[in-house]
Amino acid sequence: MTDLGITAGENYNDYVGPAEEYDFMGASQFRLLCTLGLRSKHKLLDFGCGSLRAGRLFLTYLDEGCYYGVDPNRWLIEDAIKFQVGQDLLRIKKPFFSYNDQFSLAEFETHFDFILAQSILTHTGIDLVRLCLQNFARYLKPDGLILATFLEGDYDTEGDSWEYPMCVTFRPSTIRQLAQDVGLVGISIPWFRPRQTWYVFAKDQDRLPTEAMFPYLHGAVLFDSMLGSSKK
Ligand SMILES: C[S@@+](CC[C@H](N)C(=O)[O-])C[C@H]1O[C@@H](n2cnc3c(N)ncnc32)[C@H](O)[C@@H]1O
C-alpha cells in the first residue's frame, strides 16, 4: 500500500480527494471523455461516481437517461445533488444511480459506450481489479471504451480489500495482463493526472488511440500555477 499523504475529509468535496482539486478533477475527466469522442447520446457509466465531481458536468451534457452512477456512499451523491446539481437537472436528465458495493452492474440492464473508473482501481486489491474489469467488459458495448486510473508501481497489491484513502499499486505489465484475461486490450495514455496514470481499454486493438493521437491526449492546463506540471 502507498500513502500519498491524501486524507479523506468528511465533506462531499473533500472525501473524494483534496477539496482544492474538486473542480479540476471533474473537468479533467469531462475533457478526456469529450476528447475521446463522447457525445450526448452516449451511455456513460461513472463507476465510483462519488460526489459527482465529474458527474455534475456529464449530467448537464448527456441526453436524458444516459448517465449511470455507482457508489455505495449514498451520502456523497445526495450531498452533490443538494449542493451542486439540484433537483431540476435530475428531473430533466433522469440519471440512474446504484448504491451497491459489490462491483456489480447487473441492475442497470444496459450496455455502455463509455465506462469511467477514476481513482477506483487505485484502492482495490488485485482480485477486485479482476472483478471490476470482468464486469466492465461484460457491460461494455463492442465499440465502447473504458477509462480507468491506476497507480503504477514495482509490485502488485494482492488480495480483495478496499483500501481508502491509501492507494495500491500495480505493475504496468500486470494491468495489461489483467485486461487481456477478460478479453480487453489496454494502454496507458499521457493525459495529465496528478499522482496517477490513465489507461484506456477496449475490446478491439483498433479501437484504442494510437501513439499518433497522443499529442491530442495531453490534458494540459494553461495559466494555472497549481497545475503547472501538466504542461511537461
Ligand atoms: C477517490 S474517490 C473517486 C470518486 C470519483 N470517481 C471522482 O473522481 O470524483 C473513490 C470513490 O469510490 C467509492 N467506492 C468505495 N467502494 C466502492 C465500491 N465497492 N464500488 C464503487 N465505488 C466505491 C467511494 O465512495 C468514493 O466515492
PDB file of C-alpha atoms and ligand atoms in Angstrom:
ATOM      1  CA  MET A   1       0.000   0.000   0.000  1.00  0.00           C
ATOM      2  CA  THR A   2       1.129   3.544  -0.685  1.00  0.00           C
ATOM      3  CA  ASP A   3       0.407   6.630   1.389  1.00  0.00           C
ATOM      4  CA  LEU A   4       0.270   9.645  -0.946  1.00  0.00           C
ATOM      5  CA  GLY A   5      -0.449  11.900   2.014  1.00  0.00           C
ATOM      6  CA  ILE A   6      -4.068  12.290   0.953  1.00  0.00           C
ATOM      7  CA  THR A   7      -6.712  12.154   3.653  1.00  0.00           C
ATOM      8  CA  ALA A   8     -10.412  11.514   3.200  1.00  0.00           C
ATOM      9  CA  GLY A   9     -12.348  14.502   4.520  1.00  0.00           C
ATOM     10  CA  GLU A  10     -15.875  14.442   5.877  1.00  0.00           C
ATOM     11  CA  ASN A  11     -17.456  16.688   3.262  1.00  0.00           C
ATOM     12  CA  TYR A  12     -18.755  15.766  -0.178  1.00  0.00           C
ATOM     13  CA  ASN A  13     -15.974  17.740  -1.859  1.00  0.00           C
ATOM     14  CA  ASP A  14     -13.001  16.503   0.188  1.00  0.00           C
ATOM     15  CA  TYR A  15     -13.920  12.842   0.803  1.00  0.00           C
ATOM     16  CA  VAL A  16     -13.049  12.033  -2.829  1.00  0.00           C
ATOM     17  CA  GLY A  17      -9.730  13.913  -2.835  1.00  0.00           C
ATOM     18  CA  PRO A  18      -8.302  17.329  -1.950  1.00  0.00           C
ATOM     19  CA  ALA A  19     -11.100  19.943  -1.942  1.00  0.00           C
ATOM     20  CA  GLU A  20      -8.962  22.364  -3.946  1.00  0.00           C
ATOM     21  CA  GLU A  21      -8.880  19.787  -6.777  1.00  0.00           C
ATOM     22  CA  TYR A  22     -12.652  19.120  -6.815  1.00  0.00           C
ATOM     23  CA  ASP A  23     -13.228  21.406  -9.804  1.00  0.00           C
ATOM     24  CA  PHE A  24     -10.159  20.397 -11.808  1.00  0.00           C
ATOM     25  CA  MET A  25     -10.514  16.625 -11.254  1.00  0.00           C
ATOM     26  CA  GLY A  26     -14.079  16.745 -12.535  1.00  0.00           C
ATOM     27  CA  ALA A  27     -13.268  18.975 -15.512  1.00  0.00           C
ATOM     28  CA  SER A  28     -10.286  16.802 -16.446  1.00  0.00           C
ATOM     29  CA  GLN A  29     -12.442  13.670 -16.680  1.00  0.00           C
ATOM     30  CA  PHE A  30     -15.048  15.528 -18.721  1.00  0.00           C
ATOM     31  CA  ARG A  31     -12.424  16.912 -21.098  1.00  0.00           C
ATOM     32  CA  LEU A  32     -10.799  13.493 -21.503  1.00  0.00           C
ATOM     33  CA  LEU A  33     -14.018  11.741 -22.479  1.00  0.00           C
ATOM     34  CA  CYS A  34     -15.030  14.550 -24.830  1.00  0.00           C
ATOM     35  CA  THR A  35     -11.602  14.330 -26.464  1.00  0.00           C
ATOM     36  CA  LEU A  36     -12.170  10.603 -26.929  1.00  0.00           C
ATOM     37  CA  GLY A  37     -15.451  11.202 -28.706  1.00  0.00           C
ATOM     38  CA  LEU A  38     -18.135  11.299 -26.006  1.00  0.00           C
ATOM     39  CA  ARG A  39     -21.345  12.699 -27.491  1.00  0.00           C
ATOM     40  CA  SER A  40     -24.602  13.482 -25.745  1.00  0.00           C
ATOM     41  CA  LYS A  41     -26.370  10.333 -26.999  1.00  0.00           C
ATOM     42  CA  HIS A  42     -23.751   8.022 -25.465  1.00  0.00           C
ATOM     43  CA  LYS A  43     -24.418   5.959 -22.372  1.00  0.00           C
ATOM     44  CA  LEU A  44     -21.844   6.581 -19.663  1.00  0.00           C
ATOM     45  CA  LEU A  45     -21.176   4.561 -16.535  1.00  0.00           C
ATOM     46  CA  ASP A  46     -19.397   6.617 -13.869  1.00  0.00           C
ATOM     47  CA  PHE A  47     -18.209   3.790 -11.631  1.00  0.00           C
ATOM     48  CA  GLY A  48     -17.474   5.028  -8.100  1.00  0.00           C
ATOM     49  CA  CYS A  49     -19.030   8.361  -9.046  1.00  0.00           C
ATOM     50  CA  GLY A  50     -18.622   9.736  -5.516  1.00  0.00           C
ATOM     51  CA  SER A  51     -19.809  13.307  -5.102  1.00  0.00           C
ATOM     52  CA  LEU A  52     -20.379  13.770  -8.850  1.00  0.00           C
ATOM     53  CA  ARG A  53     -17.112  15.640  -9.230  1.00  0.00           C
ATOM     54  CA  ALA A  54     -17.235  14.729 -12.905  1.00  0.00           C
ATOM     55  CA  GLY A  55     -20.863  13.581 -12.846  1.00  0.00           C
ATOM     56  CA  ARG A  56     -22.241  17.102 -12.465  1.00  0.00           C
ATOM     57  CA  LEU A  57     -20.630  18.050 -15.802  1.00  0.00           C
ATOM     58  CA  PHE A  58     -21.660  14.839 -17.585  1.00  0.00           C
ATOM     59  CA  LEU A  59     -25.230  15.225 -16.325  1.00  0.00           C
ATOM     60  CA  THR A  60     -25.517  18.619 -17.954  1.00  0.00           C
ATOM     61  CA  TYR A  61     -24.004  17.408 -21.226  1.00  0.00           C
ATOM     62  CA  LEU A  62     -25.588  13.988 -21.762  1.00  0.00           C
ATOM     63  CA  ASP A  63     -29.113  13.335 -23.016  1.00  0.00           C
ATOM     64  CA  GLU A  64     -31.883  12.155 -20.739  1.00  0.00           C
ATOM     65  CA  GLY A  65     -31.257   8.690 -19.281  1.00  0.00           C
ATOM     66  CA  CYS A  66     -27.627   8.446 -20.427  1.00  0.00           C
ATOM     67  CA  TYR A  67     -25.771   8.925 -17.111  1.00  0.00           C
ATOM     68  CA  TYR A  68     -25.333   5.949 -14.767  1.00  0.00           C
ATOM     69  CA  GLY A  69     -23.526   6.273 -11.431  1.00  0.00           C
ATOM     70  CA  VAL A  70     -22.479   3.635  -8.895  1.00  0.00           C
ATOM     71  CA  ASP A  71     -21.290   4.456  -5.393  1.00  0.00           C
ATOM     72  CA  PRO A  72     -22.027   2.731  -2.070  1.00  0.00           C
ATOM     73  CA  ASN A  73     -21.562   6.008  -0.185  1.00  0.00           C
ATOM     74  CA  ARG A  74     -25.042   7.279  -0.881  1.00  0.00           C
ATOM     75  CA  TRP A  75     -24.451  10.464   1.124  1.00  0.00           C
ATOM     76  CA  LEU A  76     -21.844  11.614  -1.408  1.00  0.00           C
ATOM     77  CA  ILE A  77     -24.366  11.512  -4.247  1.00  0.00           C
ATOM     78  CA  GLU A  78     -27.093  13.079  -2.115  1.00  0.00           C
ATOM     79  CA  ASP A  79     -24.876  15.955  -0.985  1.00  0.00           C
ATOM     80  CA  ALA A  80     -23.670  16.525  -4.545  1.00  0.00           C
ATOM     81  CA  ILE A  81     -27.304  16.762  -5.673  1.00  0.00           C
ATOM     82  CA  LYS A  82     -28.031  19.167  -2.832  1.00  0.00           C
ATOM     83  CA  PHE A  83     -25.001  21.433  -3.265  1.00  0.00           C
ATOM     84  CA  GLN A  84     -24.031  21.108  -6.956  1.00  0.00           C
ATOM     85  CA  VAL A  85     -26.645  19.557  -9.200  1.00  0.00           C
ATOM     86  CA  GLY A  86     -30.133  20.403  -7.962  1.00  0.00           C
ATOM     87  CA  GLN A  87     -33.408  18.524  -8.376  1.00  0.00           C
ATOM     88  CA  ASP A  88     -34.282  20.297 -11.631  1.00  0.00           C
ATOM     89  CA  LEU A  89     -31.362  18.734 -13.501  1.00  0.00           C
ATOM     90  CA  LEU A  90     -32.245  15.301 -12.083  1.00  0.00           C
ATOM     91  CA  ARG A  91     -35.835  15.735 -13.271  1.00  0.00           C
ATOM     92  CA  ILE A  92     -34.650  16.751 -16.752  1.00  0.00           C
ATOM     93  CA  LYS A  93     -31.811  14.233 -17.245  1.00  0.00           C
ATOM     94  CA  LYS A  94     -33.206  11.256 -15.289  1.00  0.00           C
ATOM     95  CA  PRO A  95     -29.884   9.631 -14.328  1.00  0.00           C
ATOM     96  CA  PHE A  96     -29.659   6.141 -12.815  1.00  0.00           C
ATOM     97  CA  PHE A  97     -27.851   5.563  -9.520  1.00  0.00           C
ATOM     98  CA  SER A  98     -26.891   2.352  -7.764  1.00  0.00           C
ATOM     99  CA  TYR A  99     -25.572   2.228  -4.216  1.00  0.00           C
ATOM    100  CA  ASN A 100     -24.307  -1.367  -4.313  1.00  0.00           C
ATOM    101  CA  ASP A 101     -20.820  -2.173  -3.016  1.00  0.00           C
ATOM    102  CA  GLN A 102     -20.485  -5.498  -4.852  1.00  0.00           C
ATOM    103  CA  PHE A 103     -18.884  -4.062  -8.018  1.00  0.00           C
ATOM    104  CA  SER A 104     -22.000  -5.258  -9.816  1.00  0.00           C
ATOM    105  CA  LEU A 105     -23.538  -3.592 -12.873  1.00  0.00           C
ATOM    106  CA  ALA A 106     -26.325  -6.096 -13.436  1.00  0.00           C
ATOM    107  CA  GLU A 107     -29.164  -3.943 -12.104  1.00  0.00           C
ATOM    108  CA  PHE A 108     -28.793  -1.346 -14.867  1.00  0.00           C
ATOM    109  CA  GLU A 109     -29.692  -3.893 -17.559  1.00  0.00           C
ATOM    110  CA  THR A 110     -27.859  -1.938 -20.242  1.00  0.00           C
ATOM    111  CA  HIS A 111     -24.530  -1.711 -22.063  1.00  0.00           C
ATOM    112  CA  PHE A 112     -22.282   1.330 -22.104  1.00  0.00           C
ATOM    113  CA  ASP A 113     -20.406   3.381 -24.711  1.00  0.00           C
ATOM    114  CA  PHE A 114     -18.025   4.668 -22.039  1.00  0.00           C
ATOM    115  CA  ILE A 115     -17.117   3.341 -18.599  1.00  0.00           C
ATOM    116  CA  LEU A 116     -15.188   5.629 -16.287  1.00  0.00           C
ATOM    117  CA  ALA A 117     -13.391   4.487 -13.129  1.00  0.00           C
ATOM    118  CA  GLN A 118     -11.382   7.423 -11.852  1.00  0.00           C
ATOM    119  CA  SER A 119      -9.384   6.713  -8.695  1.00  0.00           C
ATOM    120  CA  ILE A 120     -11.187   3.411  -8.035  1.00  0.00           C
ATOM    121  CA  LEU A 121      -8.706   0.718  -9.126  1.00  0.00           C
ATOM    122  CA  THR A 122      -6.134   2.640  -7.102  1.00  0.00           C
ATOM    123  CA  HIS A 123      -7.906   1.393  -3.959  1.00  0.00           C
ATOM    124  CA  THR A 124      -8.690  -2.233  -4.850  1.00  0.00           C
ATOM    125  CA  GLY A 125      -6.581  -5.341  -4.375  1.00  0.00           C
ATOM    126  CA  ILE A 126      -5.861  -7.366  -7.481  1.00  0.00           C
ATOM    127  CA  ASP A 127      -8.857  -9.689  -7.062  1.00  0.00           C
ATOM    128  CA  LEU A 128     -11.210  -6.699  -7.114  1.00  0.00           C
ATOM    129  CA  VAL A 129      -9.449  -5.210 -10.145  1.00  0.00           C
ATOM    130  CA  ARG A 130     -10.046  -8.530 -11.900  1.00  0.00           C
ATOM    131  CA  LEU A 131     -13.724  -8.495 -10.887  1.00  0.00           C
ATOM    132  CA  CYS A 132     -14.181  -4.882 -11.999  1.00  0.00           C
ATOM    133  CA  LEU A 133     -12.546  -5.382 -15.386  1.00  0.00           C
ATOM    134  CA  GLN A 134     -14.591  -8.554 -15.909  1.00  0.00           C
ATOM    135  CA  ASN A 135     -17.849  -6.684 -15.184  1.00  0.00           C
ATOM    136  CA  PHE A 136     -16.779  -3.660 -17.216  1.00  0.00           C
ATOM    137  CA  ALA A 137     -16.017  -5.921 -20.203  1.00  0.00           C
ATOM    138  CA  ARG A 138     -19.367  -7.672 -19.818  1.00  0.00           C
ATOM    139  CA  TYR A 139     -21.388  -4.447 -19.935  1.00  0.00           C
ATOM    140  CA  LEU A 140     -19.260  -2.543 -22.475  1.00  0.00           C
ATOM    141  CA  LYS A 141     -20.650  -2.178 -25.990  1.00  0.00           C
ATOM    142  CA  PRO A 142     -18.483  -3.844 -28.676  1.00  0.00           C
ATOM    143  CA  ASP A 143     -17.038  -0.464 -29.713  1.00  0.00           C
ATOM    144  CA  GLY A 144     -17.048   1.070 -26.221  1.00  0.00           C
ATOM    145  CA  LEU A 145     -14.131   2.450 -24.221  1.00  0.00           C
ATOM    146  CA  ILE A 146     -13.154   2.046 -20.568  1.00  0.00           C
ATOM    147  CA  LEU A 147     -11.128   4.807 -18.897  1.00  0.00           C
ATOM    148  CA  ALA A 148      -9.525   3.985 -15.572  1.00  0.00           C
ATOM    149  CA  THR A 149      -6.710   5.364 -13.469  1.00  0.00           C
ATOM    150  CA  PHE A 150      -4.008   3.264 -11.820  1.00  0.00           C
ATOM    151  CA  LEU A 151      -1.048   3.942  -9.587  1.00  0.00           C
ATOM    152  CA  GLU A 152       1.802   2.250 -11.387  1.00  0.00           C
ATOM    153  CA  GLY A 153       4.462   0.673  -9.194  1.00  0.00           C
ATOM    154  CA  ASP A 154       7.108  -2.021  -8.929  1.00  0.00           C
ATOM    155  CA  TYR A 155       4.808  -4.540  -7.247  1.00  0.00           C
ATOM    156  CA  ASP A 156       1.215  -5.774  -7.428  1.00  0.00           C
ATOM    157  CA  THR A 157      -1.153  -5.463  -4.487  1.00  0.00           C
ATOM    158  CA  GLU A 158      -2.588  -8.880  -3.698  1.00  0.00           C
ATOM    159  CA  GLY A 159      -5.983  -9.586  -2.159  1.00  0.00           C
ATOM    160  CA  ASP A 160      -9.552  -8.393  -2.379  1.00  0.00           C
ATOM    161  CA  SER A 161      -9.666  -5.493   0.042  1.00  0.00           C
ATOM    162  CA  TRP A 162     -10.767  -1.888  -0.498  1.00  0.00           C
ATOM    163  CA  GLU A 163      -8.048   0.468   0.815  1.00  0.00           C
ATOM    164  CA  TYR A 164      -9.017   4.101   1.377  1.00  0.00           C
ATOM    165  CA  PRO A 165      -7.636   6.710   1.303  1.00  0.00           C
ATOM    166  CA  MET A 166      -4.393   4.730   0.966  1.00  0.00           C
ATOM    167  CA  CYS A 167      -3.547   3.698  -2.585  1.00  0.00           C
ATOM    168  CA  VAL A 168      -2.462   0.388  -4.089  1.00  0.00           C
ATOM    169  CA  THR A 169      -0.007  -0.153  -6.931  1.00  0.00           C
ATOM    170  CA  PHE A 170       0.201  -2.481  -9.905  1.00  0.00           C
ATOM    171  CA  ARG A 171       2.926  -3.107 -12.431  1.00  0.00           C
ATOM    172  CA  PRO A 172       2.023  -1.872 -15.942  1.00  0.00           C
ATOM    173  CA  SER A 173       2.541  -5.398 -17.319  1.00  0.00           C
ATOM    174  CA  THR A 174       0.073  -6.768 -14.750  1.00  0.00           C
ATOM    175  CA  ILE A 175      -2.541  -4.170 -15.695  1.00  0.00           C
ATOM    176  CA  ARG A 176      -2.278  -5.142 -19.355  1.00  0.00           C
ATOM    177  CA  GLN A 177      -2.416  -8.862 -18.488  1.00  0.00           C
ATOM    178  CA  LEU A 178      -5.496  -8.443 -16.247  1.00  0.00           C
ATOM    179  CA  ALA A 179      -7.237  -6.731 -19.153  1.00  0.00           C
ATOM    180  CA  GLN A 180      -6.204  -9.438 -21.585  1.00  0.00           C
ATOM    181  CA  ASP A 181      -7.550 -12.113 -19.222  1.00  0.00           C
ATOM    182  CA  VAL A 182     -11.064 -10.691 -19.630  1.00  0.00           C
ATOM    183  CA  GLY A 183     -10.862 -10.089 -23.377  1.00  0.00           C
ATOM    184  CA  LEU A 184      -9.758  -6.453 -23.294  1.00  0.00           C
ATOM    185  CA  VAL A 185      -6.740  -4.634 -24.660  1.00  0.00           C
ATOM    186  CA  GLY A 186      -5.341  -1.680 -22.793  1.00  0.00           C
ATOM    187  CA  ILE A 187      -2.703   1.048 -22.960  1.00  0.00           C
ATOM    188  CA  SER A 188      -1.652   3.945 -20.791  1.00  0.00           C
ATOM    189  CA  ILE A 189      -2.156   7.415 -22.225  1.00  0.00           C
ATOM    190  CA  PRO A 190      -0.348  10.670 -21.420  1.00  0.00           C
ATOM    191  CA  TRP A 191      -3.484  12.559 -20.231  1.00  0.00           C
ATOM    192  CA  PHE A 192      -2.354  14.612 -17.243  1.00  0.00           C
ATOM    193  CA  ARG A 193      -3.410  13.236 -13.867  1.00  0.00           C
ATOM    194  CA  PRO A 194      -1.561  14.237 -10.682  1.00  0.00           C
ATOM    195  CA  ARG A 195      -0.126  11.114  -8.983  1.00  0.00           C
ATOM    196  CA  GLN A 196      -1.958   8.501 -11.137  1.00  0.00           C
ATOM    197  CA  THR A 197      -1.887   7.231 -14.732  1.00  0.00           C
ATOM    198  CA  TRP A 198      -4.818   6.969 -17.147  1.00  0.00           C
ATOM    199  CA  TYR A 199      -5.422   3.702 -19.020  1.00  0.00           C
ATOM    200  CA  VAL A 200      -7.793   3.104 -21.935  1.00  0.00           C
ATOM    201  CA  PHE A 201      -9.285  -0.357 -22.516  1.00  0.00           C
ATOM    202  CA  ALA A 202     -11.310  -1.638 -25.450  1.00  0.00           C
ATOM    203  CA  LYS A 203     -12.473  -4.953 -26.897  1.00  0.00           C
ATOM    204  CA  ASP A 204     -10.524  -4.378 -30.087  1.00  0.00           C
ATOM    205  CA  GLN A 205      -6.977  -3.085 -30.608  1.00  0.00           C
ATOM    206  CA  ASP A 206      -8.194  -0.910 -33.482  1.00  0.00           C
ATOM    207  CA  ARG A 207     -10.476   0.997 -31.127  1.00  0.00           C
ATOM    208  CA  LEU A 208      -7.588   2.194 -28.933  1.00  0.00           C
ATOM    209  CA  PRO A 209      -5.966   5.588 -29.528  1.00  0.00           C
ATOM    210  CA  THR A 210      -2.737   5.328 -31.489  1.00  0.00           C
ATOM    211  CA  GLU A 211       0.536   6.957 -30.499  1.00  0.00           C
ATOM    212  CA  ALA A 212      -0.047   9.472 -33.302  1.00  0.00           C
ATOM    213  CA  MET A 213      -3.096  10.655 -31.330  1.00  0.00           C
ATOM    214  CA  PHE A 214      -1.178  11.111 -28.070  1.00  0.00           C
ATOM    215  CA  PRO A 215      -0.471  14.837 -28.672  1.00  0.00           C
ATOM    216  CA  TYR A 216      -4.268  15.339 -28.515  1.00  0.00           C
ATOM    217  CA  LEU A 217      -4.439  13.354 -25.275  1.00  0.00           C
ATOM    218  CA  HIS A 218      -2.283  15.579 -23.163  1.00  0.00           C
ATOM    219  CA  GLY A 219      -4.732  17.250 -20.784  1.00  0.00           C
ATOM    220  CA  ALA A 220      -2.514  20.248 -20.109  1.00  0.00           C
ATOM    221  CA  VAL A 221      -3.996  23.203 -18.251  1.00  0.00           C
ATOM    222  CA  LEU A 222      -2.604  26.630 -19.130  1.00  0.00           C
ATOM    223  CA  PHE A 223      -2.300  29.693 -16.899  1.00  0.00           C
ATOM    224  CA  ASP A 224      -2.751  27.890 -13.575  1.00  0.00           C
ATOM    225  CA  SER A 225       0.324  27.673 -11.370  1.00  0.00           C
ATOM    226  CA  MET A 226      -1.168  24.842  -9.256  1.00  0.00           C
ATOM    227  CA  LEU A 227      -1.365  22.706 -12.401  1.00  0.00           C
ATOM    228  CA  GLY A 228       1.923  23.860 -13.935  1.00  0.00           C
ATOM    229  CA  SER A 229       3.292  20.309 -14.105  1.00  0.00           C
ATOM    230  CA  SER A 230       0.507  19.408 -16.570  1.00  0.00           C
ATOM    231  CA  LYS A 231       2.454  21.170 -19.342  1.00  0.00           C
ATOM    232  CA  LYS A 232       5.518  18.935 -19.109  1.00  0.00           C
TER     233      LYS A 232
HETATM  234  C1  LIG B   1     -11.249   8.684  -4.760  1.00  0.00           C
HETATM  235  S1  LIG B   1     -12.985   8.582  -4.839  1.00  0.00           S
HETATM  236  C2  LIG B   1     -13.260   8.876  -6.564  1.00  0.00           C
HETATM  237  C3  LIG B   1     -14.630   9.368  -6.848  1.00  0.00           C
HETATM  238  C4  LIG B   1     -14.893   9.773  -8.310  1.00  0.00           C
HETATM  239  N1  LIG B   1     -14.558   8.718  -9.238  1.00  0.00           N
HETATM  240  C5  LIG B   1     -14.161  11.047  -8.652  1.00  0.00           C
HETATM  241  O1  LIG B   1     -13.220  11.024  -9.433  1.00  0.00           O
HETATM  242  O2  LIG B   1     -14.527  12.075  -8.080  1.00  0.00           O
HETATM  243  C6  LIG B   1     -13.332   6.831  -4.660  1.00  0.00           C
HETATM  244  C7  LIG B   1     -14.831   6.529  -4.672  1.00  0.00           C
HETATM  245  O3  LIG B   1     -15.032   5.114  -4.671  1.00  0.00           O
HETATM  246  C8  LIG B   1     -16.220   4.867  -3.949  1.00  0.00           C
HETATM  247  N2  LIG B   1     -16.328   3.436  -3.611  1.00  0.00           N
HETATM  248  C9  LIG B   1     -15.972   2.797  -2.460  1.00  0.00           C
HETATM  249  N3  LIG B   1     -16.293   1.475  -2.522  1.00  0.00           N
HETATM  250  C10 LIG B   1     -16.855   1.280  -3.750  1.00  0.00           C
HETATM  251  C11 LIG B   1     -17.451   0.140  -4.397  1.00  0.00           C
HETATM  252  N4  LIG B   1     -17.497  -1.061  -3.809  1.00  0.00           N
HETATM  253  N5  LIG B   1     -17.963   0.305  -5.635  1.00  0.00           N
HETATM  254  C12 LIG B   1     -17.920   1.529  -6.239  1.00  0.00           C
HETATM  255  N6  LIG B   1     -17.396   2.645  -5.671  1.00  0.00           N
HETATM  256  C13 LIG B   1     -16.883   2.523  -4.438  1.00  0.00           C
HETATM  257  C14 LIG B   1     -16.097   5.824  -2.775  1.00  0.00           C
HETATM  258  O4  LIG B   1     -17.314   6.020  -2.114  1.00  0.00           O
HETATM  259  C15 LIG B   1     -15.573   7.068  -3.459  1.00  0.00           C
HETATM  260  O5  LIG B   1     -16.628   7.890  -3.886  1.00  0.00           O
END
